[in-house]
Amino acid sequence: MAAFLFSRFLQSAVLLVIVSIIGFLVLYLMPGGPLSQYALDPGMTQEDIARITEQLGLNRPVHVQYLDWVWGLVQGDWGTSFRDGSPVTQVIARHVPATLLLMGSSTVIAVAIGTWIGVRGATHRYSGFDYIATVGAMIALSIPTFWFGLIGIYVFALRLDWLPAGNMYTIGDGSVLNYLHHLILPSIVLALVHIAIWSRFMRTATLDAISQDFVKTARAKGVSERRVVMKHVVGNALLPMITLAGVQVPSLLTGALVTETVFTWPGMGRLFLDSLGYSDYPVVMGLLMFSALLTIVANLIADITVALVDPRIRLA
């Protein structure tokens, strides 16, 4: 286990370095550069832009800028926002809770509903329910998330007036119920695609578990079908789903970016788009590294969990 953990940590470190290099170079090569907002100011002269360039260290070679940024990153200094001068860590920290709340709630919805659909579809193979679930999953995977969001706002917020159209809470009302009321629609919209993915994978994993010899033995012993499914089939089918949960983190982050924009949710996704619009590159790089770190940690936890609960992997 120690060798496994060391190998995973080493791979994670290499991956973070690769992500940082690619992200830094892409931002460096983008048209306009971080001073594009200053260039739009009619009162800004070339001398002013040159002075700001020197103050920010943008006139140095790209590899020097990158190494200086990495050294600050290692020391906990993620840079300063070009937009308001706040430390990048503080800017990101203000938006992390909103994104984690949205991702967590949508994950719970996706796992609960997707698992039920997948298990029922496998135990009632080729039934009407199975066909409907398959078609529904294909539709959910084919339609963009923002379209679901707009339809949800139109139906449940504008036509029925059941749910708010956006924001995280109503100004002046910070109650838990108010937060939950605003959370319902964006979390369901974000969960739709992941329900489809989870149900398809869960159906396949359940079918594979049903065909195993230990399930046939349990049935031969006279164990009830419900007990066979709940105790023997579902438990073994969930093992590969633990890995899927870690793999889905990037998809959740991408979906959160779109969902937060549609519902004006004050999370990291909306902050990322706003920072790109303002050419606030330190915040963009900070969000990129934080997202990469979150993805790596989630996959690492998933791998360790599978290794702990599955003796075959642990012994291997």
Short mmCIF file of C-alpha atoms in Angstrom, two decimals:
data_model
loop_
_atom_site.label_atom_id
_atom_site.label_comp_id
_atom_site.label_asym_id
_atom_site.label_seq_id
_atom_site.Cartn_x
_atom_site.Cartn_y
_atom_site.Cartn_z
CA MET A 1 0.00 0.00 0.00
CA ALA A 2 2.85 2.39 0.79
CA ALA A 3 4.39 1.83 -2.64
CA PHE A 4 0.99 2.35 -4.25
CA LEU A 5 0.45 5.64 -2.42
CA PHE A 6 3.94 6.87 -3.25
CA SER A 7 3.41 6.05 -6.92
CA ARG A 8 0.08 7.86 -6.98
CA PHE A 9 1.48 10.95 -5.26
CA LEU A 10 4.39 11.03 -7.71
CA GLN A 11 2.05 10.77 -10.69
CA SER A 12 -0.13 13.53 -9.23
CA ALA A 13 2.85 15.86 -8.80
CA VAL A 14 3.95 15.31 -12.41
CA LEU A 15 0.41 15.89 -13.65
CA LEU A 16 0.14 19.16 -11.72
CA VAL A 17 3.38 20.39 -13.26
CA ILE A 18 2.16 19.53 -16.77
CA VAL A 19 -1.18 21.25 -16.16
CA SER A 20 0.55 24.37 -14.83
CA ILE A 21 2.91 24.59 -17.82
CA ILE A 22 0.13 24.15 -20.39
CA GLY A 23 -2.18 26.61 -18.61
CA PHE A 24 0.54 29.22 -18.22
CA LEU A 25 1.60 28.99 -21.87
CA VAL A 26 -2.00 29.16 -23.15
CA LEU A 27 -2.66 32.33 -21.15
CA TYR A 28 0.69 33.80 -22.21
CA LEU A 29 -0.13 33.24 -25.89
CA MET A 30 -3.68 34.57 -25.72
CA PRO A 31 -4.29 37.70 -27.84
CA GLY A 32 -4.29 40.97 -25.91
CA GLY A 33 -2.53 39.68 -22.83
CA PRO A 34 -3.27 40.63 -19.23
CA LEU A 35 -3.02 44.36 -20.04
CA SER A 36 -5.82 44.34 -22.62
CA GLN A 37 -8.23 45.98 -20.15
CA TYR A 38 -5.79 48.85 -19.59
CA ALA A 39 -5.44 49.35 -23.34
CA LEU A 40 -9.19 50.05 -23.59
CA ASP A 41 -8.86 53.04 -21.24
CA PRO A 42 -8.58 56.19 -23.45
CA GLY A 43 -6.65 57.98 -20.68
CA MET A 44 -3.94 55.30 -20.58
CA THR A 45 -0.77 56.24 -22.42
CA GLN A 46 1.94 53.93 -23.74
CA GLU A 47 4.21 55.11 -20.94
CA ASP A 48 1.59 54.10 -18.37
CA ILE A 49 1.21 50.65 -19.95
CA ALA A 50 4.99 50.19 -20.04
CA ARG A 51 5.23 51.16 -16.36
CA ILE A 52 2.46 48.70 -15.37
CA THR A 53 4.12 46.00 -17.46
CA GLU A 54 7.36 46.48 -15.56
CA GLN A 55 5.60 46.59 -12.18
CA LEU A 56 3.84 43.29 -12.88
CA GLY A 57 7.00 41.70 -14.24
CA LEU A 58 5.41 40.97 -17.60
CA ASN A 59 8.45 42.22 -19.54
CA ARG A 60 10.56 39.28 -18.38
CA PRO A 61 11.03 36.05 -20.39
CA VAL A 62 8.10 33.62 -20.11
CA HIS A 63 10.15 30.90 -18.37
CA VAL A 64 11.28 33.39 -15.73
CA GLN A 65 7.68 34.47 -15.14
CA TYR A 66 6.59 30.83 -14.86
CA LEU A 67 9.33 29.85 -12.40
CA ASP A 68 8.63 32.92 -10.29
CA TRP A 69 4.92 32.07 -10.24
CA VAL A 70 5.61 28.42 -9.31
CA TRP A 71 7.96 29.48 -6.50
CA GLY A 72 5.25 31.73 -5.09
CA LEU A 73 2.71 28.93 -5.48
CA VAL A 74 4.87 26.55 -3.46
CA GLN A 75 5.21 29.18 -0.73
CA GLY A 76 1.46 29.76 -0.62
CA ASP A 77 1.51 33.01 -2.57
CA TRP A 78 -0.83 32.43 -5.52
CA GLY A 79 -0.45 35.98 -6.75
CA THR A 80 -2.62 39.10 -6.67
CA SER A 81 -5.76 39.77 -8.66
CA PHE A 82 -5.33 42.33 -11.45
CA ARG A 83 -8.96 43.28 -10.94
CA ASP A 84 -9.06 44.48 -7.33
CA GLY A 85 -5.60 43.78 -5.88
CA SER A 86 -6.86 41.04 -3.52
CA PRO A 87 -4.80 37.87 -2.96
CA VAL A 88 -5.88 35.12 -5.35
CA THR A 89 -6.39 32.66 -2.49
CA GLN A 90 -8.89 35.00 -0.86
CA VAL A 91 -10.74 35.56 -4.12
CA ILE A 92 -11.06 31.83 -4.75
CA ALA A 93 -11.92 31.04 -1.13
CA ARG A 94 -14.96 33.34 -1.34
CA HIS A 95 -16.41 31.27 -4.19
CA VAL A 96 -15.38 27.71 -3.27
CA PRO A 97 -18.23 27.02 -0.78
CA ALA A 98 -20.91 27.87 -3.37
CA THR A 99 -19.40 25.52 -5.96
CA LEU A 100 -18.85 22.68 -3.48
CA LEU A 101 -22.46 23.04 -2.29
CA LEU A 102 -23.74 22.85 -5.86
CA MET A 103 -21.46 19.95 -6.80
CA GLY A 104 -22.20 18.03 -3.60
CA SER A 105 -25.97 18.32 -3.87
CA SER A 106 -25.99 17.37 -7.56
CA THR A 107 -23.72 14.39 -6.85
CA VAL A 108 -26.07 13.10 -4.14
CA ILE A 109 -29.02 13.42 -6.53
CA ALA A 110 -27.14 11.76 -9.40
CA VAL A 111 -25.86 8.85 -7.29
CA ALA A 112 -29.21 8.16 -5.62
CA ILE A 113 -31.37 8.32 -8.76
CA GLY A 114 -28.74 6.91 -11.14
CA THR A 115 -28.07 3.90 -8.93
CA TRP A 116 -31.77 3.11 -8.64
CA ILE A 117 -32.34 3.45 -12.40
CA GLY A 118 -29.27 1.35 -13.22
CA VAL A 119 -30.12 -1.48 -10.81
CA ARG A 120 -33.77 -1.59 -11.83
CA GLY A 121 -32.84 -1.48 -15.51
CA ALA A 122 -30.44 -4.42 -15.05
CA THR A 123 -32.86 -6.53 -12.98
CA HIS A 124 -35.68 -5.78 -15.47
CA ARG A 125 -33.59 -6.11 -18.59
CA TYR A 126 -35.32 -5.25 -21.90
CA SER A 127 -38.47 -4.18 -20.08
CA GLY A 128 -40.40 -1.00 -20.83
CA PHE A 129 -38.62 0.73 -17.92
CA ASP A 130 -35.22 -0.28 -19.29
CA TYR A 131 -36.00 1.10 -22.74
CA ILE A 132 -37.36 4.36 -21.31
CA ALA A 133 -34.28 4.73 -19.09
CA THR A 134 -31.97 4.14 -22.06
CA VAL A 135 -33.75 6.70 -24.25
CA GLY A 136 -33.85 9.19 -21.38
CA ALA A 137 -30.11 8.79 -20.79
CA MET A 138 -29.35 9.36 -24.47
CA ILE A 139 -31.48 12.51 -24.49
CA ALA A 140 -29.82 13.84 -21.32
CA LEU A 141 -26.36 13.20 -22.78
CA SER A 142 -27.23 14.78 -26.14
CA ILE A 143 -28.72 18.09 -24.95
CA PRO A 144 -26.41 20.82 -23.55
CA THR A 145 -26.63 21.65 -19.86
CA PHE A 146 -27.41 25.33 -20.49
CA TRP A 147 -30.50 24.31 -22.50
CA PHE A 148 -31.83 22.31 -19.55
CA GLY A 149 -31.12 25.33 -17.36
CA LEU A 150 -33.01 27.74 -19.60
CA ILE A 151 -35.98 25.37 -19.92
CA GLY A 152 -36.01 24.89 -16.15
CA ILE A 153 -36.02 28.65 -15.57
CA TYR A 154 -38.80 29.17 -18.10
CA VAL A 155 -41.04 26.39 -16.76
CA PHE A 156 -40.47 26.41 -12.99
CA ALA A 157 -39.53 30.06 -12.42
CA LEU A 158 -41.41 32.08 -15.04
CA ARG A 159 -44.47 29.98 -15.84
CA LEU A 160 -45.17 28.10 -12.60
CA ASP A 161 -43.34 30.45 -10.20
CA TRP A 162 -42.33 27.51 -8.01
CA LEU A 163 -38.59 28.15 -7.87
CA PRO A 164 -36.32 31.22 -8.13
CA ALA A 165 -34.67 31.89 -11.48
CA GLY A 166 -31.20 32.44 -10.08
CA ASN A 167 -28.82 33.61 -7.36
CA MET A 168 -27.84 31.68 -4.25
CA TYR A 169 -30.25 33.35 -1.83
CA THR A 170 -32.72 36.19 -1.50
CA ILE A 171 -31.17 39.41 -0.22
CA GLY A 172 -32.27 39.94 3.36
CA ASP A 173 -33.21 36.28 3.89
CA GLY A 174 -30.27 34.09 4.88
CA SER A 175 -32.29 31.15 6.21
CA VAL A 176 -31.40 27.57 5.37
CA LEU A 177 -34.75 27.04 3.65
CA ASN A 178 -34.06 30.01 1.40
CA TYR A 179 -30.67 28.57 0.40
CA LEU A 180 -32.27 25.18 -0.29
CA HIS A 181 -35.05 26.81 -2.32
CA HIS A 182 -32.46 28.44 -4.59
CA LEU A 183 -30.37 25.26 -4.74
CA ILE A 184 -33.08 22.94 -6.07
CA LEU A 185 -33.17 23.98 -9.72
CA PRO A 186 -29.42 24.39 -10.45
CA SER A 187 -28.52 21.18 -8.62
CA ILE A 188 -31.11 19.18 -10.57
CA VAL A 189 -29.97 20.69 -13.88
CA LEU A 190 -26.33 19.88 -13.10
CA ALA A 191 -27.29 16.36 -11.97
CA LEU A 192 -29.24 15.40 -15.12
CA VAL A 193 -26.23 14.49 -17.26
CA HIS A 194 -24.56 12.66 -14.39
CA ILE A 195 -27.75 10.70 -13.65
CA ALA A 196 -27.59 9.45 -17.24
CA ILE A 197 -23.90 8.52 -16.95
CA TRP A 198 -24.27 6.92 -13.54
CA SER A 199 -27.34 4.89 -14.54
CA ARG A 200 -25.65 3.50 -17.67
CA PHE A 201 -22.50 2.48 -15.82
CA MET A 202 -24.51 1.10 -12.90
CA ARG A 203 -26.65 -0.98 -15.24
CA THR A 204 -23.56 -2.50 -16.86
CA ALA A 205 -21.88 -3.16 -13.50
CA THR A 206 -25.07 -4.76 -12.13
CA LEU A 207 -25.44 -7.02 -15.15
CA ASP A 208 -21.82 -8.11 -14.72
CA ALA A 209 -22.37 -8.85 -11.02
CA ILE A 210 -25.58 -10.80 -11.68
CA SER A 211 -23.73 -13.19 -13.99
CA GLN A 212 -21.12 -14.09 -11.33
CA ASP A 213 -21.04 -17.53 -9.74
CA PHE A 214 -21.58 -16.29 -6.17
CA VAL A 215 -24.96 -14.83 -7.21
CA LYS A 216 -25.98 -18.14 -8.78
CA THR A 217 -24.90 -19.92 -5.60
CA ALA A 218 -26.96 -17.56 -3.43
CA ARG A 219 -30.02 -18.17 -5.57
CA ALA A 220 -29.43 -21.94 -5.46
CA LYS A 221 -29.43 -21.75 -1.67
CA GLY A 222 -32.91 -20.27 -1.76
CA VAL A 223 -32.00 -16.70 -0.85
CA SER A 224 -34.76 -14.28 -1.81
CA GLU A 225 -34.23 -12.28 -4.99
CA ARG A 226 -34.43 -8.98 -3.10
CA ARG A 227 -31.71 -10.09 -0.67
CA VAL A 228 -29.55 -11.37 -3.52
CA VAL A 229 -29.79 -8.05 -5.32
CA MET A 230 -29.33 -5.80 -2.29
CA LYS A 231 -26.60 -7.76 -0.49
CA HIS A 232 -24.63 -9.51 -3.22
CA VAL A 233 -25.26 -7.70 -6.50
CA VAL A 234 -25.43 -4.00 -5.58
CA GLY A 235 -22.48 -4.17 -3.18
CA ASN A 236 -20.20 -5.62 -5.84
CA ALA A 237 -21.56 -3.42 -8.61
CA LEU A 238 -20.75 -0.29 -6.61
CA LEU A 239 -17.01 -1.05 -6.54
CA PRO A 240 -16.25 0.24 -10.06
CA MET A 241 -18.64 3.13 -9.43
CA ILE A 242 -16.29 4.47 -6.74
CA THR A 243 -13.69 5.03 -9.45
CA LEU A 244 -16.35 6.63 -11.66
CA ALA A 245 -17.16 9.10 -8.89
CA GLY A 246 -13.58 10.37 -8.96
CA VAL A 247 -13.48 10.50 -12.75
CA GLN A 248 -16.66 12.58 -12.85
CA VAL A 249 -15.15 15.49 -10.90
CA PRO A 250 -13.87 17.30 -14.05
CA SER A 251 -17.29 16.85 -15.65
CA LEU A 252 -18.92 18.29 -12.52
CA LEU A 253 -16.59 21.29 -12.60
CA THR A 254 -17.32 21.88 -16.29
CA GLY A 255 -21.05 21.51 -15.74
CA ALA A 256 -20.86 23.82 -12.74
CA LEU A 257 -19.23 26.50 -14.92
CA VAL A 258 -22.23 26.45 -17.28
CA THR A 259 -24.85 26.03 -14.54
CA GLU A 260 -23.43 28.84 -12.41
CA THR A 261 -23.48 31.16 -15.41
CA VAL A 262 -27.10 30.35 -16.29
CA PHE A 263 -28.34 30.68 -12.70
CA THR A 264 -25.94 33.51 -11.68
CA TRP A 265 -24.62 31.21 -8.94
CA PRO A 266 -21.61 32.85 -7.21
CA GLY A 267 -19.21 29.93 -7.57
CA MET A 268 -15.84 29.19 -9.12
CA GLY A 269 -17.27 28.64 -12.60
CA ARG A 270 -18.76 32.10 -12.78
CA LEU A 271 -15.60 33.56 -11.27
CA PHE A 272 -13.55 31.82 -13.98
CA LEU A 273 -15.57 33.37 -16.80
CA ASP A 274 -15.56 36.80 -15.16
CA SER A 275 -11.79 36.60 -14.65
CA LEU A 276 -11.27 35.66 -18.31
CA GLY A 277 -13.39 38.63 -19.35
CA TYR A 278 -11.27 40.97 -17.22
CA SER A 279 -8.00 39.26 -18.27
CA ASP A 280 -7.36 38.56 -14.59
CA TYR A 281 -4.77 35.88 -15.32
CA PRO A 282 -3.56 35.26 -11.73
CA VAL A 283 -7.12 34.31 -10.70
CA VAL A 284 -7.58 32.20 -13.85
CA MET A 285 -4.36 30.29 -13.14
CA GLY A 286 -5.32 29.93 -9.50
CA LEU A 287 -8.70 28.45 -10.44
CA LEU A 288 -7.04 26.15 -12.96
CA MET A 289 -4.58 24.81 -10.39
CA PHE A 290 -7.24 24.49 -7.69
CA SER A 291 -9.52 22.57 -10.07
CA ALA A 292 -6.66 20.29 -11.11
CA LEU A 293 -5.74 19.70 -7.47
CA LEU A 294 -9.37 18.96 -6.59
CA THR A 295 -9.63 16.48 -9.46
CA ILE A 296 -6.39 14.72 -8.53
CA VAL A 297 -7.35 14.48 -4.85
CA ALA A 298 -10.80 13.11 -5.73
CA ASN A 299 -9.30 10.43 -8.00
CA LEU A 300 -6.66 9.59 -5.38
CA ILE A 301 -9.31 9.15 -2.69
CA ALA A 302 -11.36 6.99 -5.06
CA ASP A 303 -8.36 4.76 -5.87
CA ILE A 304 -7.45 4.38 -2.19
CA THR A 305 -11.06 3.59 -1.28
CA VAL A 306 -11.31 0.90 -3.96
CA ALA A 307 -7.99 -0.58 -2.82
CA LEU A 308 -9.23 -0.71 0.78
CA VAL A 309 -12.65 -2.24 0.10
CA ASP A 310 -11.60 -4.64 -2.70
CA PRO A 311 -9.15 -7.29 -1.42
CA ARG A 312 -8.23 -8.31 -4.97
CA ILE A 313 -6.75 -4.88 -5.72
CA ARG A 314 -5.23 -4.58 -2.24
CA LEU A 315 -3.41 -7.91 -2.55
CA ALA A 316 -2.31 -7.13 -6.10
#
